[in-house]
């Protein structure tokens, strides 16, 4: 095999845990010069296989949000990602919010095809009041005679981060309480496999790290759990490696751009001596990784299946439709265009689009079906309803410089706001496009996607009336508009401004 010459480098008292998270279906390597950071499945497999040769005591784990995000994965319900996970020898995986995008029906198949197990101690089935049937709260994995326990934890906000109907029977409980409960259980030796030598939280819970190395985010709360040795984080797409309260916290960026590591060393009596958090930012060195032969063949197989569907040319963009998701306090060129298309198709006065529902910029030039799948990987549809002006103002305010999510996008309104005012009370003037003030007591026809309508990204449309769920997929609306127009032209956004600037 291509790995035959790799020799063991690690001492026998060392266990390495490798993490990838928020892979989002990025099975193709991004080869754009200077821009392409995604390693792709063939290199991810090669990386994992090499690591397992260099240290046979290596455990590969995933932090969730693996499947949804690219056409090649979406159109096959994640099949190439499962194939990659099997080849990487992934043992266990946290459950990300996007694992629910196509309902829970795939959970069992993914585990079977990928030869791994989902772990979730804090996802409770409302009917049985027990952890869900398709995931385990924890798993003990033995390597080199050392027992490593992983406790799975989902994000407590999963209910508002995915389509409501897909999680309706589930409760997401406090991760720290669940972690403490199961850590106590394991350290009391209650598992039939005996007491583990280390206990690690495998989570889909966010973290961030500033230039000074300080770590923040919801994952930090888990460092207070007594008896927990380390926290593997995900969800916020950040490179994180360090410690809080002496407890290592690692997150491996996203899209296969980095691999997080926990290097555990044990004393002779099997007592844990040290855990070192490491982040290998493989996007900087991926040109040195030789692709795995089998992984390359797998990718080619899936790619060939989809080429004709995705490669279909639907039109051109006369310029770049930017959508920088970190941009605050404005509407992007793509956000404005996508909102206006939805407004027209929905026969509405006003359209509101959550910024995170659009994933990337649309480049100038030819546009394919595949581009639209990457820009809008979610299978959301249009919901049209009547909403009072006061509620519309509230929804717009919720999207302006929102600290938790990508800023909201909209069409059909002119908005002035004061960026110095507190969140959700910044709008100073709001009118229709013709300058007519928005009447707070009158209702207007509004269109949004079903994710937002059900409370996604903490939008509140509970005061809506005359609701029509159209089931018209938004991606199809955008594709149809491009086909009809043949060339789409970005229009500078002049309808939202910060008066404090």
Short mmCIF file of C-alpha atoms in Angstrom, two decimals:
data_model
loop_
_atom_site.label_atom_id
_atom_site.label_comp_id
_atom_site.label_asym_id
_atom_site.label_seq_id
_atom_site.Cartn_x
_atom_site.Cartn_y
_atom_site.Cartn_z
CA UNK A 1 0.00 0.00 0.00
CA UNK A 2 1.05 3.64 -0.36
CA UNK A 3 1.59 3.81 3.42
CA UNK A 4 3.81 0.73 3.77
CA UNK A 5 7.02 2.69 4.34
CA UNK A 6 5.61 4.81 7.21
CA UNK A 7 7.18 3.83 10.53
CA UNK A 8 5.85 4.18 14.06
CA UNK A 9 7.14 7.41 15.59
CA UNK A 10 5.16 7.68 18.82
CA UNK A 11 6.04 6.14 22.18
CA UNK A 12 3.65 3.41 23.37
CA UNK A 13 2.36 5.54 26.26
CA UNK A 14 1.00 8.20 23.85
CA UNK A 15 -2.56 8.29 22.53
CA UNK A 16 -3.40 10.81 19.78
CA UNK A 17 -6.95 11.97 19.18
CA UNK A 18 -7.57 13.61 15.80
CA UNK A 19 -10.56 15.90 15.27
CA UNK A 20 -12.17 17.38 12.18
CA UNK A 21 -15.42 19.35 12.37
CA UNK A 22 -17.88 21.33 10.23
CA UNK A 23 -16.70 19.55 7.09
CA UNK A 24 -19.96 20.56 5.33
CA UNK A 25 -19.60 18.13 2.42
CA UNK A 26 -16.35 19.64 1.11
CA UNK A 27 -15.06 16.40 -0.41
CA UNK A 28 -13.35 18.20 -3.32
CA UNK A 29 -10.00 19.84 -2.72
CA UNK A 30 -10.16 23.58 -3.31
CA UNK A 31 -7.21 24.09 -5.65
CA UNK A 32 -7.60 27.84 -6.32
CA UNK A 33 -4.10 29.38 -6.09
CA UNK A 34 -3.69 31.34 -2.86
CA UNK A 35 -7.38 30.94 -1.96
CA UNK A 36 -8.11 27.23 -1.77
CA UNK A 37 -7.97 26.04 1.82
CA UNK A 38 -10.15 22.89 1.76
CA UNK A 39 -8.02 19.73 1.72
CA UNK A 40 -10.65 17.46 0.14
CA UNK A 41 -11.47 13.84 1.00
CA UNK A 42 -8.48 12.13 -0.67
CA UNK A 43 -6.04 14.22 1.39
CA UNK A 44 -8.11 13.95 4.59
CA UNK A 45 -8.01 10.15 4.25
CA UNK A 46 -4.26 10.21 3.56
CA UNK A 47 -3.67 12.43 6.59
CA UNK A 48 -5.64 10.11 8.90
CA UNK A 49 -4.04 6.92 7.54
CA UNK A 50 -0.55 8.40 7.89
CA UNK A 51 -1.25 9.47 11.48
CA UNK A 52 -2.53 6.00 12.33
CA UNK A 53 0.70 4.48 10.96
CA UNK A 54 2.90 6.92 12.89
CA UNK A 55 0.96 6.18 16.07
CA UNK A 56 -1.17 3.01 16.14
CA UNK A 57 -2.78 4.49 19.30
CA UNK A 58 -4.66 7.09 17.23
CA UNK A 59 -8.40 7.72 17.51
CA UNK A 60 -10.13 9.76 14.78
CA UNK A 61 -13.28 11.66 15.78
CA UNK A 62 -15.61 14.18 14.12
CA UNK A 63 -17.38 17.22 15.57
CA UNK A 64 -20.54 17.23 13.43
CA UNK A 65 -21.98 19.28 10.55
CA UNK A 66 -20.22 16.88 8.22
CA UNK A 67 -22.72 16.31 5.45
CA UNK A 68 -24.65 19.34 4.30
CA UNK A 69 -23.07 22.11 2.26
CA UNK A 70 -22.05 21.11 -1.26
CA UNK A 71 -24.06 19.80 -4.16
CA UNK A 72 -22.03 16.58 -4.45
CA UNK A 73 -22.95 15.75 -0.86
CA UNK A 74 -26.47 17.24 -0.77
CA UNK A 75 -27.65 15.46 -3.91
CA UNK A 76 -26.47 12.10 -2.55
CA UNK A 77 -27.58 12.74 1.07
CA UNK A 78 -23.99 12.68 2.28
CA UNK A 79 -22.82 9.42 0.66
CA UNK A 80 -19.28 10.61 -0.20
CA UNK A 81 -18.77 11.96 3.34
CA UNK A 82 -19.74 8.62 4.88
CA UNK A 83 -17.32 6.91 2.49
CA UNK A 84 -14.57 9.32 3.60
CA UNK A 85 -15.30 8.74 7.29
CA UNK A 86 -15.14 4.99 6.83
CA UNK A 87 -11.78 5.27 5.03
CA UNK A 88 -10.43 7.62 7.74
CA UNK A 89 -11.45 5.09 10.40
CA UNK A 90 -13.59 7.62 12.29
CA UNK A 91 -14.79 6.04 15.54
CA UNK A 92 -17.28 8.51 16.96
CA UNK A 93 -18.99 11.73 15.91
CA UNK A 94 -20.87 14.54 17.66
CA UNK A 95 -24.28 15.48 16.27
CA UNK A 96 -24.25 18.90 14.58
CA UNK A 97 -27.31 21.06 13.97
CA UNK A 98 -26.97 20.52 10.20
CA UNK A 99 -27.12 16.75 10.64
CA UNK A 100 -30.88 17.40 10.97
CA UNK A 101 -31.27 19.28 7.68
CA UNK A 102 -32.83 16.28 5.93
CA UNK A 103 -34.61 14.93 9.03
CA UNK A 104 -33.36 12.20 11.37
CA UNK A 105 -33.92 9.48 8.76
CA UNK A 106 -30.27 9.49 7.68
CA UNK A 107 -28.69 9.09 11.12
CA UNK A 108 -28.74 5.27 11.13
CA UNK A 109 -27.61 4.89 7.50
CA UNK A 110 -24.71 7.32 7.96
CA UNK A 111 -23.40 5.35 10.93
CA UNK A 112 -23.72 2.06 9.06
CA UNK A 113 -22.08 3.36 5.88
CA UNK A 114 -19.39 5.35 7.71
CA UNK A 115 -18.67 2.67 10.36
CA UNK A 116 -18.79 5.22 13.20
CA UNK A 117 -21.17 5.97 16.06
CA UNK A 118 -23.03 9.18 16.85
CA UNK A 119 -22.65 10.31 20.47
CA UNK A 120 -25.20 12.62 22.10
CA UNK A 121 -25.74 12.69 25.86
CA UNK A 122 -27.98 15.76 25.78
CA UNK A 123 -30.44 14.94 22.96
CA UNK A 124 -33.51 13.55 24.67
CA UNK A 125 -36.51 11.92 22.99
CA UNK A 126 -39.55 13.73 24.43
CA UNK A 127 -41.66 10.55 24.21
CA UNK A 128 -39.31 8.17 26.04
CA UNK A 129 -37.54 10.85 28.17
CA UNK A 130 -34.36 8.92 27.28
CA UNK A 131 -31.40 9.74 25.01
CA UNK A 132 -32.33 9.21 21.34
CA UNK A 133 -32.24 5.66 19.98
CA UNK A 134 -29.86 6.50 17.12
CA UNK A 135 -27.03 7.86 19.28
CA UNK A 136 -25.23 6.79 22.48
CA UNK A 137 -24.44 9.17 25.33
CA UNK A 138 -20.80 8.03 25.43
CA UNK A 139 -18.33 5.46 24.16
CA UNK A 140 -15.15 4.05 25.65
CA UNK A 141 -12.43 3.36 23.07
CA UNK A 142 -9.38 1.33 24.02
CA UNK A 143 -6.00 1.99 22.37
CA UNK A 144 -2.71 0.52 23.53
CA UNK A 145 -4.33 -0.61 26.76
CA UNK A 146 -5.63 2.87 27.61
CA UNK A 147 -9.36 3.50 27.87
CA UNK A 148 -10.52 6.84 26.48
CA UNK A 149 -14.16 7.81 27.06
CA UNK A 150 -15.93 10.26 24.76
CA UNK A 151 -19.14 11.99 25.86
CA UNK A 152 -21.14 13.43 22.94
CA UNK A 153 -22.79 16.84 23.30
CA UNK A 154 -24.98 18.70 20.80
CA UNK A 155 -25.43 22.46 20.72
CA UNK A 156 -28.20 23.53 23.13
CA UNK A 157 -29.56 25.94 20.46
CA UNK A 158 -29.99 23.20 17.82
CA UNK A 159 -33.78 23.74 17.98
CA UNK A 160 -33.37 27.24 16.49
CA UNK A 161 -30.43 26.29 14.22
CA UNK A 162 -32.25 23.79 12.03
CA UNK A 163 -35.74 23.28 10.60
CA UNK A 164 -38.19 23.02 13.48
CA UNK A 165 -40.12 20.02 12.12
CA UNK A 166 -36.96 17.91 12.03
CA UNK A 167 -36.30 18.31 15.76
CA UNK A 168 -39.88 18.64 17.02
CA UNK A 169 -39.81 15.47 19.15
CA UNK A 170 -36.42 16.22 20.65
CA UNK A 171 -35.15 18.18 23.63
CA UNK A 172 -31.61 19.55 23.79
CA UNK A 173 -30.62 19.75 27.44
CA UNK A 174 -27.88 21.72 29.18
CA UNK A 175 -24.55 20.32 27.91
CA UNK A 176 -22.61 20.99 31.12
CA UNK A 177 -25.19 19.17 33.26
CA UNK A 178 -25.21 16.20 30.87
CA UNK A 179 -21.39 16.17 30.77
CA UNK A 180 -21.19 16.18 34.58
CA UNK A 181 -23.78 13.41 34.91
CA UNK A 182 -21.99 11.06 32.50
CA UNK A 183 -18.48 11.95 33.70
CA UNK A 184 -19.54 11.04 37.26
CA UNK A 185 -21.11 7.83 35.95
CA UNK A 186 -17.95 6.81 34.10
CA UNK A 187 -15.52 7.77 36.87
CA UNK A 188 -17.63 5.79 39.35
CA UNK A 189 -16.77 2.74 37.21
CA UNK A 190 -20.41 2.11 36.27
CA UNK A 191 -19.66 1.10 32.68
CA UNK A 192 -19.12 -2.64 32.32
CA UNK A 193 -15.80 -1.91 30.59
CA UNK A 194 -14.47 -0.38 33.83
CA UNK A 195 -13.28 3.09 34.69
CA UNK A 196 -11.76 5.07 31.77
CA UNK A 197 -8.24 6.53 31.96
CA UNK A 198 -9.40 9.81 30.38
CA UNK A 199 -12.78 11.45 29.73
CA UNK A 200 -13.21 13.82 26.78
CA UNK A 201 -16.22 15.87 25.66
CA UNK A 202 -16.82 15.48 21.91
CA UNK A 203 -19.10 18.38 21.11
CA UNK A 204 -20.77 20.46 18.43
CA UNK A 205 -20.46 23.51 20.69
CA UNK A 206 -18.82 26.80 19.72
CA UNK A 207 -15.54 28.36 20.79
CA UNK A 208 -13.34 31.21 19.62
CA UNK A 209 -9.81 32.33 20.41
CA UNK A 210 -8.37 35.85 20.25
CA UNK A 211 -4.84 36.94 19.36
CA UNK A 212 -3.82 36.78 23.02
CA UNK A 213 -4.84 33.12 23.03
CA UNK A 214 -7.88 33.58 25.28
CA UNK A 215 -10.70 31.18 24.51
CA UNK A 216 -14.38 32.17 24.66
CA UNK A 217 -17.73 30.66 23.63
CA UNK A 218 -20.20 28.10 24.96
CA UNK A 219 -17.61 25.30 24.97
CA UNK A 220 -15.79 27.11 27.81
CA UNK A 221 -18.61 26.24 30.26
CA UNK A 222 -17.62 22.58 29.91
CA UNK A 223 -14.16 23.24 31.35
CA UNK A 224 -15.84 23.58 34.75
CA UNK A 225 -17.14 19.99 34.62
CA UNK A 226 -15.37 18.02 37.36
CA UNK A 227 -13.37 15.05 36.05
CA UNK A 228 -13.52 16.05 32.37
CA UNK A 229 -10.01 16.05 30.85
CA UNK A 230 -10.54 17.95 27.59
CA UNK A 231 -13.14 19.56 25.32
CA UNK A 232 -13.38 19.09 21.55
CA UNK A 233 -15.33 22.02 20.11
CA UNK A 234 -17.05 22.76 16.75
CA UNK A 235 -19.86 24.80 15.19
CA UNK A 236 -18.23 28.25 15.05
CA UNK A 237 -15.75 27.36 12.26
CA UNK A 238 -12.73 28.64 14.19
CA UNK A 239 -9.16 27.45 14.65
CA UNK A 240 -8.85 27.03 18.45
CA UNK A 241 -6.11 25.38 20.49
CA UNK A 242 -5.38 26.12 24.13
CA UNK A 243 -6.69 25.61 27.64
CA UNK A 244 -9.23 27.14 30.03
CA UNK A 245 -9.04 26.31 33.76
CA UNK A 246 -6.22 23.97 32.79
CA UNK A 247 -8.58 22.00 30.53
CA UNK A 248 -7.53 21.76 26.83
CA UNK A 249 -10.02 23.07 24.26
CA UNK A 250 -9.53 22.38 20.53
CA UNK A 251 -11.57 23.21 17.42
CA UNK A 252 -10.32 22.36 13.93
CA UNK A 253 -11.48 25.36 11.86
CA UNK A 254 -13.88 23.94 9.17
CA UNK A 255 -14.21 22.30 5.72
CA UNK A 256 -11.16 20.06 6.27
CA UNK A 257 -8.80 23.04 6.57
CA UNK A 258 -7.27 21.87 9.84
CA UNK A 259 -7.00 18.84 12.09
CA UNK A 260 -7.23 19.28 15.84
CA UNK A 261 -5.20 17.00 18.08
CA UNK A 262 -5.13 15.98 21.69
CA UNK A 263 -1.87 14.27 22.56
CA UNK A 264 -2.35 12.20 25.72
CA UNK A 265 0.63 10.78 27.60
CA UNK A 266 0.27 8.28 30.43
CA UNK A 267 2.49 7.27 33.37
CA UNK A 268 3.40 3.64 34.05
CA UNK A 269 0.38 3.16 36.33
CA UNK A 270 -1.90 4.29 33.44
CA UNK A 271 -2.45 7.61 35.17
CA UNK A 272 -2.92 10.46 32.72
CA UNK A 273 0.21 12.58 32.84
CA UNK A 274 -0.47 15.27 30.25
CA UNK A 275 -2.83 16.36 27.45
CA UNK A 276 -1.37 18.66 24.85
CA UNK A 277 -3.77 20.55 22.56
CA UNK A 278 -2.40 20.92 19.01
CA UNK A 279 -3.85 22.47 15.86
CA UNK A 280 -2.45 21.34 12.53
CA UNK A 281 -3.58 23.96 9.98
CA UNK A 282 -3.26 21.61 7.02
CA UNK A 283 -4.55 24.24 4.59
CA UNK A 284 -1.03 25.71 4.73
CA UNK A 285 0.71 22.40 4.00
CA UNK A 286 -1.85 20.46 1.98
CA UNK A 287 0.30 20.67 -1.15
CA UNK A 288 2.70 18.27 0.64
CA UNK A 289 -0.03 15.68 1.34
CA UNK A 290 -0.19 12.92 -1.27
CA UNK A 291 -3.80 12.01 -2.01
CA UNK A 292 -5.07 8.61 -0.89
CA UNK A 293 -5.55 6.42 -3.99
CA UNK A 294 -8.82 4.92 -2.78
CA UNK A 295 -10.12 8.32 -1.70
CA UNK A 296 -9.34 9.79 -5.09
CA UNK A 297 -11.20 6.94 -6.82
CA UNK A 298 -14.21 7.40 -4.51
CA UNK A 299 -14.33 11.12 -5.18
CA UNK A 300 -14.11 10.55 -8.95
CA UNK A 301 -16.97 8.04 -8.77
CA UNK A 302 -19.30 10.50 -7.01
CA UNK A 303 -18.11 13.42 -9.12
CA UNK A 304 -18.81 11.63 -12.40
CA UNK A 305 -22.33 10.80 -11.25
CA UNK A 306 -23.09 14.44 -10.60
CA UNK A 307 -21.11 16.27 -13.28
CA UNK A 308 -23.95 16.48 -15.79
CA UNK A 309 -26.43 17.76 -13.18
CA UNK A 310 -24.12 20.31 -11.59
CA UNK A 311 -22.28 21.47 -14.67
CA UNK A 312 -25.45 22.72 -16.33
CA UNK A 313 -24.80 26.32 -17.34
CA UNK A 314 -27.76 28.50 -16.36
CA UNK A 315 -26.52 32.02 -17.16
CA UNK A 316 -23.86 34.58 -16.36
CA UNK A 317 -23.15 37.26 -13.77
CA UNK A 318 -21.92 40.54 -15.24
CA UNK A 319 -20.02 41.23 -12.00
CA UNK A 320 -19.29 39.68 -8.64
CA UNK A 321 -22.28 39.31 -6.29
CA UNK A 322 -20.40 39.63 -3.00
CA UNK A 323 -21.57 37.98 0.20
CA UNK A 324 -18.91 38.38 2.87
CA UNK A 325 -20.66 36.91 5.88
CA UNK A 326 -18.49 38.84 8.35
CA UNK A 327 -19.73 42.13 6.86
CA UNK A 328 -21.95 43.98 9.33
CA UNK A 329 -24.51 46.74 9.07
CA UNK A 330 -25.40 46.47 5.40
CA UNK A 331 -26.92 44.23 2.76
CA UNK A 332 -24.59 42.37 0.42
CA UNK A 333 -24.94 42.40 -3.37
CA UNK A 334 -25.98 38.75 -3.28
CA UNK A 335 -28.32 39.22 -0.31
CA UNK A 336 -30.08 42.12 -2.01
CA UNK A 337 -30.50 40.19 -5.27
CA UNK A 338 -31.69 36.95 -3.62
CA UNK A 339 -34.17 38.87 -1.43
CA UNK A 340 -35.59 40.76 -4.42
CA UNK A 341 -36.08 37.50 -6.37
CA UNK A 342 -37.98 36.02 -3.43
CA UNK A 343 -40.07 39.19 -3.10
CA UNK A 344 -41.13 38.99 -6.77
CA UNK A 345 -41.81 35.23 -6.76
CA UNK A 346 -43.74 35.48 -3.49
CA UNK A 347 -45.82 38.44 -4.78
CA UNK A 348 -44.83 40.20 -1.55
CA UNK A 349 -44.15 43.79 -0.51
CA UNK A 350 -41.13 42.82 1.53
CA UNK A 351 -38.68 39.89 1.58
CA UNK A 352 -36.37 39.04 4.48
CA UNK A 353 -33.51 36.56 4.12
CA UNK A 354 -31.25 35.37 6.95
CA UNK A 355 -27.65 36.12 6.02
CA UNK A 356 -26.42 32.65 6.99
CA UNK A 357 -28.82 31.06 4.51
CA UNK A 358 -26.49 32.32 1.77
CA UNK A 359 -23.09 30.72 2.19
CA UNK A 360 -20.72 32.46 -0.22
CA UNK A 361 -20.10 35.07 -2.90
CA UNK A 362 -21.21 34.42 -6.50
CA UNK A 363 -18.25 35.08 -8.81
CA UNK A 364 -18.54 37.06 -12.03
CA UNK A 365 -18.88 34.97 -15.20
CA UNK A 366 -20.60 31.67 -15.91
CA UNK A 367 -23.10 30.37 -13.33
CA UNK A 368 -23.83 26.65 -12.95
CA UNK A 369 -26.41 24.69 -10.96
CA UNK A 370 -23.49 23.63 -8.72
CA UNK A 371 -22.80 27.27 -7.81
CA UNK A 372 -26.36 27.69 -6.60
CA UNK A 373 -26.10 24.56 -4.46
CA UNK A 374 -23.03 25.97 -2.75
CA UNK A 375 -24.54 29.42 -2.28
CA UNK A 376 -27.77 27.93 -0.94
CA UNK A 377 -27.18 24.37 0.27
CA UNK A 378 -30.41 24.30 2.30
CA UNK A 379 -33.61 22.93 0.82
CA UNK A 380 -35.70 25.82 2.17
CA UNK A 381 -38.93 27.03 0.61
CA UNK A 382 -40.91 30.29 0.54
CA UNK A 383 -43.49 31.14 3.19
CA UNK A 384 -45.76 34.14 2.49
CA UNK A 385 -47.89 35.88 5.13
CA UNK A 386 -49.27 39.20 6.38
CA UNK A 387 -47.29 40.94 9.11
CA UNK A 388 -47.84 44.24 10.96
CA UNK A 389 -45.35 47.04 10.27
CA UNK A 390 -44.22 46.99 13.92
CA UNK A 391 -43.21 43.32 13.58
CA UNK A 392 -41.44 43.95 10.27
CA UNK A 393 -39.41 46.70 11.91
CA UNK A 394 -38.54 44.28 14.74
CA UNK A 395 -37.37 41.61 12.27
CA UNK A 396 -35.22 44.08 10.33
CA UNK A 397 -33.69 45.38 13.59
CA UNK A 398 -32.90 41.77 14.58
CA UNK A 399 -30.76 41.46 11.44
CA UNK A 400 -28.71 44.65 11.84
CA UNK A 401 -25.23 44.05 13.34
CA UNK A 402 -26.54 40.88 14.98
CA UNK A 403 -23.83 39.57 17.37
CA UNK A 404 -24.87 35.91 16.96
CA UNK A 405 -25.50 35.41 13.26
CA UNK A 406 -24.70 36.77 9.78
CA UNK A 407 -26.63 40.02 9.26
CA UNK A 408 -30.13 39.81 7.81
CA UNK A 409 -30.79 40.76 4.17
CA UNK A 410 -34.00 42.27 2.81
CA UNK A 411 -35.78 43.82 -0.17
CA UNK A 412 -38.69 46.28 -0.50
CA UNK A 413 -37.63 48.68 2.26
CA UNK A 414 -35.40 51.69 2.94
CA UNK A 415 -33.82 51.64 6.37
CA UNK A 416 -31.79 54.11 8.42
CA UNK A 417 -30.31 53.03 11.73
CA UNK A 418 -28.01 54.26 14.48
CA UNK A 419 -25.10 51.84 14.87
CA UNK A 420 -24.30 53.32 18.30
CA UNK A 421 -27.63 52.21 19.76
CA UNK A 422 -28.11 48.78 21.41
CA UNK A 423 -28.89 45.63 19.40
CA UNK A 424 -32.52 45.30 18.24
CA UNK A 425 -33.28 48.99 18.86
CA UNK A 426 -31.17 50.62 16.16
CA UNK A 427 -33.70 51.41 13.40
CA UNK A 428 -34.43 55.17 13.28
CA UNK A 429 -36.37 55.34 9.99
CA UNK A 430 -38.08 52.67 7.91
CA UNK A 431 -40.08 53.24 4.71
CA UNK A 432 -41.19 51.40 1.61
CA UNK A 433 -38.96 51.91 -1.45
CA UNK A 434 -41.07 54.88 -2.64
CA UNK A 435 -40.45 56.67 0.67
CA UNK A 436 -43.87 55.96 2.21
CA UNK A 437 -43.33 55.42 5.96
CA UNK A 438 -43.95 51.85 7.10
CA UNK A 439 -47.24 51.96 9.01
CA UNK A 440 -46.71 50.20 12.36
CA UNK A 441 -50.40 49.21 12.59
CA UNK A 442 -50.96 48.13 8.99
CA UNK A 443 -50.12 44.65 7.66
CA UNK A 444 -47.90 44.04 4.65
CA UNK A 445 -47.29 40.95 2.53
CA UNK A 446 -43.96 39.43 3.63
CA UNK A 447 -41.96 36.47 2.29
CA UNK A 448 -39.27 34.57 4.22
CA UNK A 449 -37.87 31.04 4.15
CA UNK A 450 -39.41 28.25 6.23
CA UNK A 451 -36.31 28.03 8.48
CA UNK A 452 -36.75 31.65 9.60
CA UNK A 453 -40.52 31.35 9.75
CA UNK A 454 -40.23 28.53 12.30
CA UNK A 455 -37.95 30.66 14.51
CA UNK A 456 -34.60 29.89 12.89
CA UNK A 457 -31.77 32.33 13.75
CA UNK A 458 -34.11 33.58 16.52
CA UNK A 459 -36.41 35.46 14.12
CA UNK A 460 -39.95 35.87 15.46
CA UNK A 461 -42.86 35.78 13.03
CA UNK A 462 -45.44 34.62 15.58
CA UNK A 463 -47.73 37.58 14.76
CA UNK A 464 -48.09 36.46 11.11
CA UNK A 465 -51.57 35.90 9.65
CA UNK A 466 -52.91 34.48 6.35
CA UNK A 467 -49.90 32.16 6.18
CA UNK A 468 -49.23 30.35 2.91
CA UNK A 469 -46.51 27.69 2.94
CA UNK A 470 -45.72 27.63 -0.78
CA UNK A 471 -43.27 24.69 -0.72
CA UNK A 472 -41.53 26.49 -3.63
CA UNK A 473 -37.80 25.75 -3.16
CA UNK A 474 -35.86 29.00 -2.99
CA UNK A 475 -32.86 27.60 -4.86
CA UNK A 476 -35.18 26.79 -7.78
CA UNK A 477 -36.49 30.39 -7.75
CA UNK A 478 -32.93 31.72 -8.02
CA UNK A 479 -32.01 29.25 -10.78
CA UNK A 480 -35.18 30.14 -12.74
CA UNK A 481 -34.47 33.86 -12.41
CA UNK A 482 -30.92 33.42 -13.76
CA UNK A 483 -32.19 31.31 -16.68
CA UNK A 484 -34.85 33.91 -17.48
CA UNK A 485 -32.52 36.92 -17.23
CA UNK A 486 -29.62 35.12 -18.99
CA UNK A 487 -27.29 37.73 -17.44
CA UNK A 488 -27.74 39.04 -13.91
CA UNK A 489 -26.27 42.40 -12.96
CA UNK A 490 -25.27 43.37 -9.41
CA UNK A 491 -27.01 46.56 -8.23
CA UNK A 492 -25.24 48.65 -5.55
CA UNK A 493 -27.22 48.63 -2.29
CA UNK A 494 -28.26 52.14 -1.27
CA UNK A 495 -31.31 51.34 0.86
CA UNK A 496 -29.68 50.72 4.24
CA UNK A 497 -27.45 53.22 6.01
CA UNK A 498 -25.92 53.86 9.41
CA UNK A 499 -26.65 57.49 10.37
CA UNK A 500 -24.04 57.39 13.15
CA UNK A 501 -21.28 57.22 10.51
#
